[in-house]
PDB file of C-alpha atoms in Angstrom:
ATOM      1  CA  UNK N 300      55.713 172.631  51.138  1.00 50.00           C
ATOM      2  CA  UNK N 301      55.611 173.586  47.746  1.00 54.00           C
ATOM      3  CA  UNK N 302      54.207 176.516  46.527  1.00 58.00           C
ATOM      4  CA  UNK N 303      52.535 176.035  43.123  1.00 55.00           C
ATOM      5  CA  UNK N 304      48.989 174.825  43.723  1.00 57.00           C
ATOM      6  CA  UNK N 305      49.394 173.490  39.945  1.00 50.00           C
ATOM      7  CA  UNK N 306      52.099 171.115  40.787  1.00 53.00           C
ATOM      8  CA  UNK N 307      50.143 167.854  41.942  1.00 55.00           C
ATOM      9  CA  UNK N 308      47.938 168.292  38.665  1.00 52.00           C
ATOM     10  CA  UNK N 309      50.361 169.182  35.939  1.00 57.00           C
ATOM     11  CA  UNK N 310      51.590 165.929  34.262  1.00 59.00           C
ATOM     12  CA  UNK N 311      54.609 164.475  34.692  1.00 63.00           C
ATOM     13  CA  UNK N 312      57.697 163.502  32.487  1.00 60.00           C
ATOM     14  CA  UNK N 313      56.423 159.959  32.867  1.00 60.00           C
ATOM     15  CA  UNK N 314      52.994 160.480  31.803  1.00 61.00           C
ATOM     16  CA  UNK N 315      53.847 162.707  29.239  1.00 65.00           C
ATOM     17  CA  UNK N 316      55.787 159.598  27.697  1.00 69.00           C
ATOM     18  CA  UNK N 317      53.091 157.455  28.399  1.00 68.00           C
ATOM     19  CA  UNK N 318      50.275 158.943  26.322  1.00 73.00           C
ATOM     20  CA  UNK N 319      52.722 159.550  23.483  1.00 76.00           C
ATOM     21  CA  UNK N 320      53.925 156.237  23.137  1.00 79.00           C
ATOM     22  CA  UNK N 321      50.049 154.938  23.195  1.00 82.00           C
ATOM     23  CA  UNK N 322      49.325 157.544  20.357  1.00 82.00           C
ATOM     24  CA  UNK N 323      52.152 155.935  18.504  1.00 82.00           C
ATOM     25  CA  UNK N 324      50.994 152.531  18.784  1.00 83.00           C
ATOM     26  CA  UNK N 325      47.610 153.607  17.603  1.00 85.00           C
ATOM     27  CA  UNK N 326      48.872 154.747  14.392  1.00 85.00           C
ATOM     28  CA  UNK N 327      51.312 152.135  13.948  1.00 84.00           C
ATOM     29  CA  UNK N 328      48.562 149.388  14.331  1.00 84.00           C
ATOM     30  CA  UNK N 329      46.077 151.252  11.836  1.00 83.00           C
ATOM     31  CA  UNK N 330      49.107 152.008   9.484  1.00 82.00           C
ATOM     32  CA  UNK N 331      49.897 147.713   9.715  1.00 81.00           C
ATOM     33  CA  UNK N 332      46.020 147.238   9.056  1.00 75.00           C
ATOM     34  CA  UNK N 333      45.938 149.483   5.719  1.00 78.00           C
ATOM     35  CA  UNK N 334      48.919 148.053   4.596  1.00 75.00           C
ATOM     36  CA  UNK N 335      47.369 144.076   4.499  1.00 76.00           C
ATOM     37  CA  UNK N 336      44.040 144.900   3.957  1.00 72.00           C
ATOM     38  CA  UNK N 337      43.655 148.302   2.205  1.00 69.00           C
ATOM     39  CA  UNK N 338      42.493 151.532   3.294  1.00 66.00           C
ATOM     40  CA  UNK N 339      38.246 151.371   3.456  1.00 61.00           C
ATOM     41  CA  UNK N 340      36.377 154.024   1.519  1.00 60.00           C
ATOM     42  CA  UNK N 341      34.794 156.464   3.808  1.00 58.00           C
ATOM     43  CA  UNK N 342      30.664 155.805   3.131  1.00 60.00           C
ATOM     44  CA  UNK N 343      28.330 158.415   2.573  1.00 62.00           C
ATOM     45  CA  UNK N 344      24.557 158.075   3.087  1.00 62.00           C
ATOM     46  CA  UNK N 345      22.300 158.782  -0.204  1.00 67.00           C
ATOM     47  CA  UNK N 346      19.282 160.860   0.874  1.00 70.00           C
ATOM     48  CA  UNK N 347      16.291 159.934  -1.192  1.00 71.00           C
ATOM     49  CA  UNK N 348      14.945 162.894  -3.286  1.00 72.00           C
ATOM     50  CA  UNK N 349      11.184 163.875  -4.165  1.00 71.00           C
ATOM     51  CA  UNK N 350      10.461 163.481  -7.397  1.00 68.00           C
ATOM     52  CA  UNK N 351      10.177 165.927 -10.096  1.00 68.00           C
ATOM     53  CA  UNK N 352       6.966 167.784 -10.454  1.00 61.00           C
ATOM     54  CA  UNK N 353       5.352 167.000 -13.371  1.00 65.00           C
ATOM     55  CA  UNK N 354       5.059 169.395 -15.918  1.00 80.00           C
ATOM     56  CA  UNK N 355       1.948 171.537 -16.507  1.00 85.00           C
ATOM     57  CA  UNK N 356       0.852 172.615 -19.788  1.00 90.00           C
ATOM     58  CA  UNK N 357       1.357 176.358 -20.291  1.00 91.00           C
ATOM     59  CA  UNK N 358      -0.117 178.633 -23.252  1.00 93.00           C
ATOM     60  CA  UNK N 359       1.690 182.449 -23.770  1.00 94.00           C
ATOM     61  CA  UNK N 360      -0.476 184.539 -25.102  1.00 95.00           C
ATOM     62  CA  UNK N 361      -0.823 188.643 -25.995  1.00 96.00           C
ATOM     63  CA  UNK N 362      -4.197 190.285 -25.422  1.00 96.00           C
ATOM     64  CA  UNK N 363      -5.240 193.560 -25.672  1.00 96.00           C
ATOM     65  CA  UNK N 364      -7.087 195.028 -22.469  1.00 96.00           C
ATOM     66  CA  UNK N 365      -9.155 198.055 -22.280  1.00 95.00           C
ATOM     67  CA  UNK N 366      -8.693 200.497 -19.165  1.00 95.00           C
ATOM     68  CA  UNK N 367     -11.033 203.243 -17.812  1.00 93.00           C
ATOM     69  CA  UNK N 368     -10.020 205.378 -20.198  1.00 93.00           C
ATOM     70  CA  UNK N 369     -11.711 205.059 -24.026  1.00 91.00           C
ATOM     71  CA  UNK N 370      -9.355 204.166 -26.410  1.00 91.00           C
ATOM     72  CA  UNK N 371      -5.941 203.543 -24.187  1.00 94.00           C
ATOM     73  CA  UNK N 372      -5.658 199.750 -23.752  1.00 95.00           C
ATOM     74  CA  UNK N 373      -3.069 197.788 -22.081  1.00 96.00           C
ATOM     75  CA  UNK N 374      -1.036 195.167 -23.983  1.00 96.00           C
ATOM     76  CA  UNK N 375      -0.594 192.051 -21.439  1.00 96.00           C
ATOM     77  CA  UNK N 376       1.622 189.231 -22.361  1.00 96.00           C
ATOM     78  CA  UNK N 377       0.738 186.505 -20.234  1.00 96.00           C
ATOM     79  CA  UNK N 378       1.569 182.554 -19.168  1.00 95.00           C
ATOM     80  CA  UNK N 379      -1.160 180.561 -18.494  1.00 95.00           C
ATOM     81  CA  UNK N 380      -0.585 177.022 -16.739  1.00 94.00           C
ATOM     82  CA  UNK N 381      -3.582 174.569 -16.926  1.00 93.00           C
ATOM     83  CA  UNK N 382      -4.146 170.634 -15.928  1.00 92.00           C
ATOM     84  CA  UNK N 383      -6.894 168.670 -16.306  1.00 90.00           C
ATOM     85  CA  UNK N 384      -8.903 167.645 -13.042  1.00 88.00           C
ATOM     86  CA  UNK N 385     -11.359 165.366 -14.698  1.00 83.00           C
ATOM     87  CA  UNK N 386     -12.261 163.595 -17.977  1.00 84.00           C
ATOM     88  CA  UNK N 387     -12.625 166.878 -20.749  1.00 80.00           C
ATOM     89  CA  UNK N 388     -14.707 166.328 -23.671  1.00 82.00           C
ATOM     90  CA  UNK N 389     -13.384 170.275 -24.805  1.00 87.00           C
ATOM     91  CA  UNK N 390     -11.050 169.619 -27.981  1.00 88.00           C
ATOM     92  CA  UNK N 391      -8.741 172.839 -27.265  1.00 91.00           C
ATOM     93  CA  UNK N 392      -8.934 173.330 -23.284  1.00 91.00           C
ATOM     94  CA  UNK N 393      -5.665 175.742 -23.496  1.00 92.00           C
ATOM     95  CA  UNK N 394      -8.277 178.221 -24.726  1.00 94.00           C
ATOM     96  CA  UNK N 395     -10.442 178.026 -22.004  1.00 94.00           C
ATOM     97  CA  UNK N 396      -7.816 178.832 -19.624  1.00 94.00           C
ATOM     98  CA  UNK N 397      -6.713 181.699 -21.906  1.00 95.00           C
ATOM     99  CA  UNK N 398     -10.181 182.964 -21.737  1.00 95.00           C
ATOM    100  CA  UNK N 399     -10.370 182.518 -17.901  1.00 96.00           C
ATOM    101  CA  UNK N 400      -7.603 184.321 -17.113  1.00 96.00           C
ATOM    102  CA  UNK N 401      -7.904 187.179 -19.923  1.00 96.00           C
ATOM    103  CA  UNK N 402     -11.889 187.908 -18.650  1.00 96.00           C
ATOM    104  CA  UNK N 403     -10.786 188.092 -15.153  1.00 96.00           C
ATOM    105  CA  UNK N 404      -7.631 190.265 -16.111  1.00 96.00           C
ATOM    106  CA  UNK N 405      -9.983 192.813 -17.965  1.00 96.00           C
ATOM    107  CA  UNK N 406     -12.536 193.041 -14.967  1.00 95.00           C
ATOM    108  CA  UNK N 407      -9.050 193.945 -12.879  1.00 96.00           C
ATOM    109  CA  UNK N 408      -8.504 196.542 -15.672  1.00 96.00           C
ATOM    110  CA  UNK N 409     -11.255 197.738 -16.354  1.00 93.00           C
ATOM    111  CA  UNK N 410     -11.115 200.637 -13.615  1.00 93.00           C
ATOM    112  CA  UNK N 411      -7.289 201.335 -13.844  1.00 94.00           C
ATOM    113  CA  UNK N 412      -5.400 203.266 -16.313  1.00 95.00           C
ATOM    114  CA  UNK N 413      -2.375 202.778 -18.092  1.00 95.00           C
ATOM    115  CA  UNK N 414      -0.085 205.343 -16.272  1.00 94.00           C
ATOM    116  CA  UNK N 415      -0.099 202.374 -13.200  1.00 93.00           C
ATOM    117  CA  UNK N 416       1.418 199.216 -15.389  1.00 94.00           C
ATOM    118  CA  UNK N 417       3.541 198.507 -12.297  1.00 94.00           C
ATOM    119  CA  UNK N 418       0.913 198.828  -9.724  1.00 95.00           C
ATOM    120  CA  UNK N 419      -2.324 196.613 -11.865  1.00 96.00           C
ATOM    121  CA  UNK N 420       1.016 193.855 -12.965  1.00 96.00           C
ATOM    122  CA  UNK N 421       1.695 193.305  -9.442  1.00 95.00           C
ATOM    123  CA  UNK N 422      -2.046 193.552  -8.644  1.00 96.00           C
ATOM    124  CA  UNK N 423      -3.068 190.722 -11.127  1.00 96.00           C
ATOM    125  CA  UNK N 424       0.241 188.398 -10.243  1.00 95.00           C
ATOM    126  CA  UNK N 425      -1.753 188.790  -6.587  1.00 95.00           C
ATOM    127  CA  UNK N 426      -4.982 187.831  -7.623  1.00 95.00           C
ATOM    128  CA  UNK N 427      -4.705 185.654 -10.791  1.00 95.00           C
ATOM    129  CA  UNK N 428      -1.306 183.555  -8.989  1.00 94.00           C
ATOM    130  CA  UNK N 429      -3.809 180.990  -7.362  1.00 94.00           C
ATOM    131  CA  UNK N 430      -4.757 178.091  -9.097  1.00 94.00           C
ATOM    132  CA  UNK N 431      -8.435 177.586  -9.923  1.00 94.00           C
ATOM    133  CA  UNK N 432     -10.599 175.044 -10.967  1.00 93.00           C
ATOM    134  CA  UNK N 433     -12.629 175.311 -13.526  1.00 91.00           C
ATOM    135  CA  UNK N 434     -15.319 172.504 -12.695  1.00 88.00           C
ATOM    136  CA  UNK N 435     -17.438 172.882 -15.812  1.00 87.00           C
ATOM    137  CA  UNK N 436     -14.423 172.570 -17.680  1.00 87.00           C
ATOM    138  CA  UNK N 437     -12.792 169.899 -15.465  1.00 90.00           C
ATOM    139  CA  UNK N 438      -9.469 172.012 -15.929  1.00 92.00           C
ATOM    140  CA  UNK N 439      -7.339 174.080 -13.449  1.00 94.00           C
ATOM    141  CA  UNK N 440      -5.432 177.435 -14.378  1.00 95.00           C
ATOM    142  CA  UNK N 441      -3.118 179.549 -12.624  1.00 94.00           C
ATOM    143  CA  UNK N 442      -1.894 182.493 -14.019  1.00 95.00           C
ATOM    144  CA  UNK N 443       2.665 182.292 -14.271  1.00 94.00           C
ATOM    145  CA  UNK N 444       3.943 185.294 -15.253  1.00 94.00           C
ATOM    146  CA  UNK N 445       2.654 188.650 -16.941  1.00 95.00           C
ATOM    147  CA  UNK N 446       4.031 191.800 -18.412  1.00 95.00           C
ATOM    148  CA  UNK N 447       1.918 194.620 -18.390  1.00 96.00           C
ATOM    149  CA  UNK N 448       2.780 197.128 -21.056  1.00 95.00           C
ATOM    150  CA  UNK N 449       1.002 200.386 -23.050  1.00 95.00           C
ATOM    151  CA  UNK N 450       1.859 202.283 -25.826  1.00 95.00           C
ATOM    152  CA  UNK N 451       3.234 205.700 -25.991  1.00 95.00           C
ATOM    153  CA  UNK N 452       0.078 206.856 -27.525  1.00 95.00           C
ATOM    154  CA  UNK N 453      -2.212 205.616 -24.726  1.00 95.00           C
ATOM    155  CA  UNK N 454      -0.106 207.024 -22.439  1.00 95.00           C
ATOM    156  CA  UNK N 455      -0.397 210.418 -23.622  1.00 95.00           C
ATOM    157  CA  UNK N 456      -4.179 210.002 -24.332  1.00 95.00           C
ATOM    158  CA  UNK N 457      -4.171 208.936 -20.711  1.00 95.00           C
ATOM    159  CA  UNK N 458      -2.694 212.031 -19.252  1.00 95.00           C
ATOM    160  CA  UNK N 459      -4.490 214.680 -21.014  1.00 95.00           C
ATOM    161  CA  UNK N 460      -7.862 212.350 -19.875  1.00 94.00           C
ATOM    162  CA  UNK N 461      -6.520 213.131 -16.354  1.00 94.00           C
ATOM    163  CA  UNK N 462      -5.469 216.986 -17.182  1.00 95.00           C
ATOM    164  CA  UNK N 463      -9.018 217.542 -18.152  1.00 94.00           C
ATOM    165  CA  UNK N 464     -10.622 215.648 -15.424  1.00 93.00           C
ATOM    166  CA  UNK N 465      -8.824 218.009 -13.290  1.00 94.00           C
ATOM    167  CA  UNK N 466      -9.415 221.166 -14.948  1.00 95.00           C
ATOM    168  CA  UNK N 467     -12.784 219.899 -15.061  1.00 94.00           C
ATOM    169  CA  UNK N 468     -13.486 219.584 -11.401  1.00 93.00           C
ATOM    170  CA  UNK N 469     -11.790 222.573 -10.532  1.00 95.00           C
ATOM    171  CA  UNK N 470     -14.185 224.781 -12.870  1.00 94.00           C
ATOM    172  CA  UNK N 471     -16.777 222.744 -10.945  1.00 93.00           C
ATOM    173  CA  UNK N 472     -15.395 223.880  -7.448  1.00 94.00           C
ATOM    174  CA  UNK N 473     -14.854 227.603  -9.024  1.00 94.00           C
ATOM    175  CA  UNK N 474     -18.604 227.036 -10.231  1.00 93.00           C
ATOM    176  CA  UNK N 475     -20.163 225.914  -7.140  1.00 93.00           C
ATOM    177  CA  UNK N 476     -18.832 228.945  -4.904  1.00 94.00           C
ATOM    178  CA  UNK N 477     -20.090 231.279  -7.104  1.00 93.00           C
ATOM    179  CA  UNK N 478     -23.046 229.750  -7.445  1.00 92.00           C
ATOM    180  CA  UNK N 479     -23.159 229.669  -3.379  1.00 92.00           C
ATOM    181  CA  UNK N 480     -22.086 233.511  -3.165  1.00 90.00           C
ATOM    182  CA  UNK N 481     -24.853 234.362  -5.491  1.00 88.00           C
ATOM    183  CA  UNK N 482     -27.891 232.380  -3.699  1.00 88.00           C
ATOM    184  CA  UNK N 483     -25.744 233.653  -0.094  1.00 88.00           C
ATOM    185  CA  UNK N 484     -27.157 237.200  -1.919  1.00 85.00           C
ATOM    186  CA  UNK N 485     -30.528 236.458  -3.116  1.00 83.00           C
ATOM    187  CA  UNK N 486     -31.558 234.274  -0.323  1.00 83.00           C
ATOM    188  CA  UNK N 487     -30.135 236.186   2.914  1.00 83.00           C
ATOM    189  CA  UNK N 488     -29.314 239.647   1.933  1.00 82.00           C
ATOM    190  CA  UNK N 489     -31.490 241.028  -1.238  1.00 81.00           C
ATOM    191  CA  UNK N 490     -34.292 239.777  -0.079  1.00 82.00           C
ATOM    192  CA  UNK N 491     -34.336 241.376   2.911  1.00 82.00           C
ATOM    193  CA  UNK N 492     -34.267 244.852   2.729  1.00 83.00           C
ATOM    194  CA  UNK N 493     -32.362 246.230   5.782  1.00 84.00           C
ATOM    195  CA  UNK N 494     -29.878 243.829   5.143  1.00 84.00           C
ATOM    196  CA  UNK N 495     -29.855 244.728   1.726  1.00 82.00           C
ATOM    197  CA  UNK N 496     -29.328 248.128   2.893  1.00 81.00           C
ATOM    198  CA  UNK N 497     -26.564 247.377   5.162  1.00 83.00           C
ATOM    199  CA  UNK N 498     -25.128 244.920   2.222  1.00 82.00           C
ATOM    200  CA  UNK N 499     -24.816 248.535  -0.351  1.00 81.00           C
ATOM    201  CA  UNK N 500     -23.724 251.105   2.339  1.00 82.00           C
ATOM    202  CA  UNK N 501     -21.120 247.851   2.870  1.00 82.00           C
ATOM    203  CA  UNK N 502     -20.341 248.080  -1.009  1.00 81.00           C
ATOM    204  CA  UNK N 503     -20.642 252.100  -1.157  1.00 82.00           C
ATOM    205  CA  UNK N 504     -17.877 253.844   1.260  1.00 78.00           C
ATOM    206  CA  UNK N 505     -20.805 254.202   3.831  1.00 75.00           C
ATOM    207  CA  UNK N 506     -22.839 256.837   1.929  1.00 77.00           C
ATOM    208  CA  UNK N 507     -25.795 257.443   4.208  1.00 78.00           C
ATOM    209  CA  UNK N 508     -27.513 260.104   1.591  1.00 75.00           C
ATOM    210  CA  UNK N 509     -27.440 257.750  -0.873  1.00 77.00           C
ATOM    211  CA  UNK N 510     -28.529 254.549   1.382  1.00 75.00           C
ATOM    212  CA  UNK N 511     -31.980 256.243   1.818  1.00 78.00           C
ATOM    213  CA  UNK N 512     -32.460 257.203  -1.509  1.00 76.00           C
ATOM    214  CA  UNK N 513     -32.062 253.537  -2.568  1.00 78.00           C
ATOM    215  CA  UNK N 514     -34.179 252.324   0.338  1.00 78.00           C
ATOM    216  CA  UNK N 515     -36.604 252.174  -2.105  1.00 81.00           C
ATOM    217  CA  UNK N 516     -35.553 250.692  -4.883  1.00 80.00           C
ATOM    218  CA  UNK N 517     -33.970 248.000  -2.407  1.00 80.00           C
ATOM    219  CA  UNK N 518     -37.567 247.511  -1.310  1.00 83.00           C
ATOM    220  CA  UNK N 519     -38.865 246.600  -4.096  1.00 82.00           C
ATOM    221  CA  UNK N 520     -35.946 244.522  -5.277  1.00 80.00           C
ATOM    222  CA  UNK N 521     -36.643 242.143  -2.175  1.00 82.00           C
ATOM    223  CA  UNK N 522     -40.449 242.475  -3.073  1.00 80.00           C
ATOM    224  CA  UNK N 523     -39.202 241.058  -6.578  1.00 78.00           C
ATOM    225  CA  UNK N 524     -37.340 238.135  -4.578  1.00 76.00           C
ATOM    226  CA  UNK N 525     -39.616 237.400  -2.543  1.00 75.00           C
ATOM    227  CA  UNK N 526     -42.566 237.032  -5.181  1.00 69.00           C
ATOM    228  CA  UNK N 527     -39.989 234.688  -7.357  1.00 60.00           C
ATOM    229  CA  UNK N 528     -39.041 232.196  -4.307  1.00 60.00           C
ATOM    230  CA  UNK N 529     -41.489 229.258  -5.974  1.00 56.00           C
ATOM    231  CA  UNK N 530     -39.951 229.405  -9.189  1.00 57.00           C
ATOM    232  CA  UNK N 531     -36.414 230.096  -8.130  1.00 58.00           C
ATOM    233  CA  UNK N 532     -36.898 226.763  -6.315  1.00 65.00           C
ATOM    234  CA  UNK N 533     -37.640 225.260  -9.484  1.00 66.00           C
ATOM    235  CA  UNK N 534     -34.682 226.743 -11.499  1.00 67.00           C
ATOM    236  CA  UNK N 535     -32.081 225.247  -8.421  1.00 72.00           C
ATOM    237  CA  UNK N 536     -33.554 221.971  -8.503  1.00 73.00           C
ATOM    238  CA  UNK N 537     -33.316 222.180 -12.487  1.00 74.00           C
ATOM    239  CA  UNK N 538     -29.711 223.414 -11.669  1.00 76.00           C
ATOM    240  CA  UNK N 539     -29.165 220.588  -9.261  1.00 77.00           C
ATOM    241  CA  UNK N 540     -30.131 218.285 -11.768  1.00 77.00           C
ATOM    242  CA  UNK N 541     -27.918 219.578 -14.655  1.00 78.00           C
ATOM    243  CA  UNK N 542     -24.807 219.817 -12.850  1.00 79.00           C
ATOM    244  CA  UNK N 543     -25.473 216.260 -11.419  1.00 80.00           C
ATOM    245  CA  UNK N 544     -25.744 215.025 -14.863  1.00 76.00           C
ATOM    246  CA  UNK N 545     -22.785 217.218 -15.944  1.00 78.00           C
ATOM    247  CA  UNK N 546     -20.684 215.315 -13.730  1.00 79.00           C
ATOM    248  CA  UNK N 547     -21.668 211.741 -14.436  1.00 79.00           C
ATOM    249  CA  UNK N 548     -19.358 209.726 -17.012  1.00 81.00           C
ATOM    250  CA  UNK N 549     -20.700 209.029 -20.096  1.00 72.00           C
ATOM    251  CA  UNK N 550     -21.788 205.698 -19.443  1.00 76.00           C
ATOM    252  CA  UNK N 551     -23.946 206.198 -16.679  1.00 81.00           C
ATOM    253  CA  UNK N 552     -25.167 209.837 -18.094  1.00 77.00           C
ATOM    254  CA  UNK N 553     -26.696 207.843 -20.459  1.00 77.00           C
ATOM    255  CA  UNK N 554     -28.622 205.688 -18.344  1.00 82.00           C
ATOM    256  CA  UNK N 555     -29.500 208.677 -16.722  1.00 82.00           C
ATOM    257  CA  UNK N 556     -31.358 210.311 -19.588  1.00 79.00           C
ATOM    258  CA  UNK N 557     -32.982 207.614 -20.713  1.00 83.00           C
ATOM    259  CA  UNK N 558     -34.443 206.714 -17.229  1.00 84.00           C
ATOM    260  CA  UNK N 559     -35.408 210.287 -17.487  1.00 82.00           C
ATOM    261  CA  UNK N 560     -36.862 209.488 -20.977  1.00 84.00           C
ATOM    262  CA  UNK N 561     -38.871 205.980 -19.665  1.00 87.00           C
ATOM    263  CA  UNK N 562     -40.127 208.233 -16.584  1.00 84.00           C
ATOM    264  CA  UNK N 563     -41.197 211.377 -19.319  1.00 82.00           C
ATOM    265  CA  UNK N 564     -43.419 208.702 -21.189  1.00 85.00           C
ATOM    266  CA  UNK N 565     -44.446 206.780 -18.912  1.00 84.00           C
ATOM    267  CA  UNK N 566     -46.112 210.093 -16.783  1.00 82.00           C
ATOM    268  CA  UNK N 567     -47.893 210.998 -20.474  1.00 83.00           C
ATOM    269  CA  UNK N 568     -45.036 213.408 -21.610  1.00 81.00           C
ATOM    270  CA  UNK N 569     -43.292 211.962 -24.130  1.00 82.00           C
ATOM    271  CA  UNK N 570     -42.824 215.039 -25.702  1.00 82.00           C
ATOM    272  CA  UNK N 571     -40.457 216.022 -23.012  1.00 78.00           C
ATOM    273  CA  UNK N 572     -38.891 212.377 -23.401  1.00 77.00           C
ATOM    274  CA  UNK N 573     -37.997 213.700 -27.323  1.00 79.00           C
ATOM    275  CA  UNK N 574     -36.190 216.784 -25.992  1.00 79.00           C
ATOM    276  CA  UNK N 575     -33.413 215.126 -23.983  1.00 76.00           C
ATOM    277  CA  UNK N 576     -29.846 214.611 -25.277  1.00 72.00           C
ATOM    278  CA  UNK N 577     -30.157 211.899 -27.455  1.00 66.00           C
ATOM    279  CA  UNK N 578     -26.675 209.722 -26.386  1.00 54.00           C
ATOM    280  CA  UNK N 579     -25.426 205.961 -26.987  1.00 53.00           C
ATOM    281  CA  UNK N 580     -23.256 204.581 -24.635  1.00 49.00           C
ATOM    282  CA  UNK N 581     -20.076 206.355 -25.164  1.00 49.00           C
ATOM    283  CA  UNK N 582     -21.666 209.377 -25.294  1.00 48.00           C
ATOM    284  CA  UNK N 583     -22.266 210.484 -29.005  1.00 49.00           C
ATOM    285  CA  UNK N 584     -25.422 211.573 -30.451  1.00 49.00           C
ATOM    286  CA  UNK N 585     -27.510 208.344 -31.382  1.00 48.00           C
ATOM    287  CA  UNK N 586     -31.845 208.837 -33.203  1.00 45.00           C
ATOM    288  CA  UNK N 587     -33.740 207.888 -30.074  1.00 45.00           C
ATOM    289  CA  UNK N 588     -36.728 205.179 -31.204  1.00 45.00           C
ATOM    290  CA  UNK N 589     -40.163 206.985 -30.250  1.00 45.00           C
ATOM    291  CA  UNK N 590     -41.320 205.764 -26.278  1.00 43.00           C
ATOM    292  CA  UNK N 591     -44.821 204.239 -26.072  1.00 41.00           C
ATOM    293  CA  UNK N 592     -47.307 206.634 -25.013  1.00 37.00           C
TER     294      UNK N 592
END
């Protein structure tokens, strides 16, 4: 009994001879057919392609864009592709969709400064990438490609704008807790006079002799407070008022004041109306006409 569990599978001598002599009569048939009748070109199967998108009409254009800042404007080159949806009676369509696209680009600007070119480009690609139609037009624009550059100068016009911004609302902060310390004073301590005794012997090193001897005089400092409470109200509302105003840009200061102004005249005080800042829109002195009384 053999011993290799392999042995009644493994292939003979004979069919070892077998399968290579059907192998060569394979090849020597296919060898006699090429020889009479020529070896056939392998085939290969043509896929169809889609055809070529047609071309769009494209206008490049520069504009100049103005920012939040006065006076530091962007400098957009742009590629504008348009198409016609419709029958246009306009003679120069390319210029509507240069005017589409540059409006809608300075409303993106309009609150973003020129120290974030990388951030607004990639902001208007966003937004201004879709195609739109233009029905009154009967056109279509899309918005290609835009660079989004600034000068040097706007740049640096931009940065001290910021500087001073912040310096500015800093000396606001500084200005409100002092303001805030002082009313802490006049409101809860002075005009109270035991705590406005407690507040100097606080202030003094504890000197008891001299805490009675100002009793009095503390006395009639919160007397003093408390007879001015109606028109210190007045004053921190006019306060209120003027450091609300002080913070407001100059755009919308100006609408401010002349609200203010329409309100003066309109309530018979037009002469208070003449007394306000007199400012145009970008916040320079301007003659203000006379109101209606």
């Amino acid at each position: 009994m053999p011993t290799d569990p392999w042995s009644e599978v493994k292939p003979s001598v004979r069919g070892k001879m077998g399968g290579w002599w059907q192998r060569f009569v394979r090849r020597r048939q296919q060898a006699e057919h090429d020889w009479i009748y020529g070896t056939q070109p392998s085939t290969t199967v043509q896929l169809r392609q889609p055809p070529p998108a047609p071309k769009r009409p494209t206008v490049v254009f520069t504009a100049v864009l103005p920012s939040s800042v006065p006076h530091a404007e962007f400098t957009a080159t742009c590629t504008v592709a348009w198409e016609p949806i419709g029958e246009t009676t306009h003679a120069k369509p390319e210029s509507i969709a240069r005017s589409d696209i540059e409006r809608r680009a300075a409303d993106i600007l309009a609150n973003g400064q020129v120290t974030q070119c990388e951030q607004l480009q990639h902001k208007l690609e966003a937004e201004l990438g879709y195609v739109t139609k233009l029905e009154d037009a009967r056109i279509a624009v899309q918005l290609v490609e835009i660079e989004l550059t600034c000068s040097d100068e706007a740049r640096a016009a931009t940065e001290l704008f910021q500087e001073l911004q912040r310096r500015r609302l800093v000396r606001g902060w500084d200005r409100d807790l002092k303001l805030d310390e002082l009313r802490h004073l006049k409101d809860d301590i002075l005009s109270d006079p035991a705590m406005a005794t407690v507040w100097w012997l606080q202030n003094n090193d504890n000197q008891v002799d001299q805490a009675v001897e100002m009793s009095a005089k503390l006395r009639k400092l919160a007397q003093i407070m408390t007879e001015n409470d109606e028109r210190s109200t007045t004053d921190t509302v006019a306060s209120l008022v003027d450091r609300f105003v002080d913070r407001l840009p100059d755009g919308a200061r100006w609408r401010l004041l002349s609200n203010l102004a329409d309100v003066f005249s309109h309530y018979g005080s037009p002469d208070l109306a003449s007394e306000l800042p007199q400012l145009d829109g970008g916040g320079r002195d301007r003659p203000r006409p006379a109101h209606s009384e």
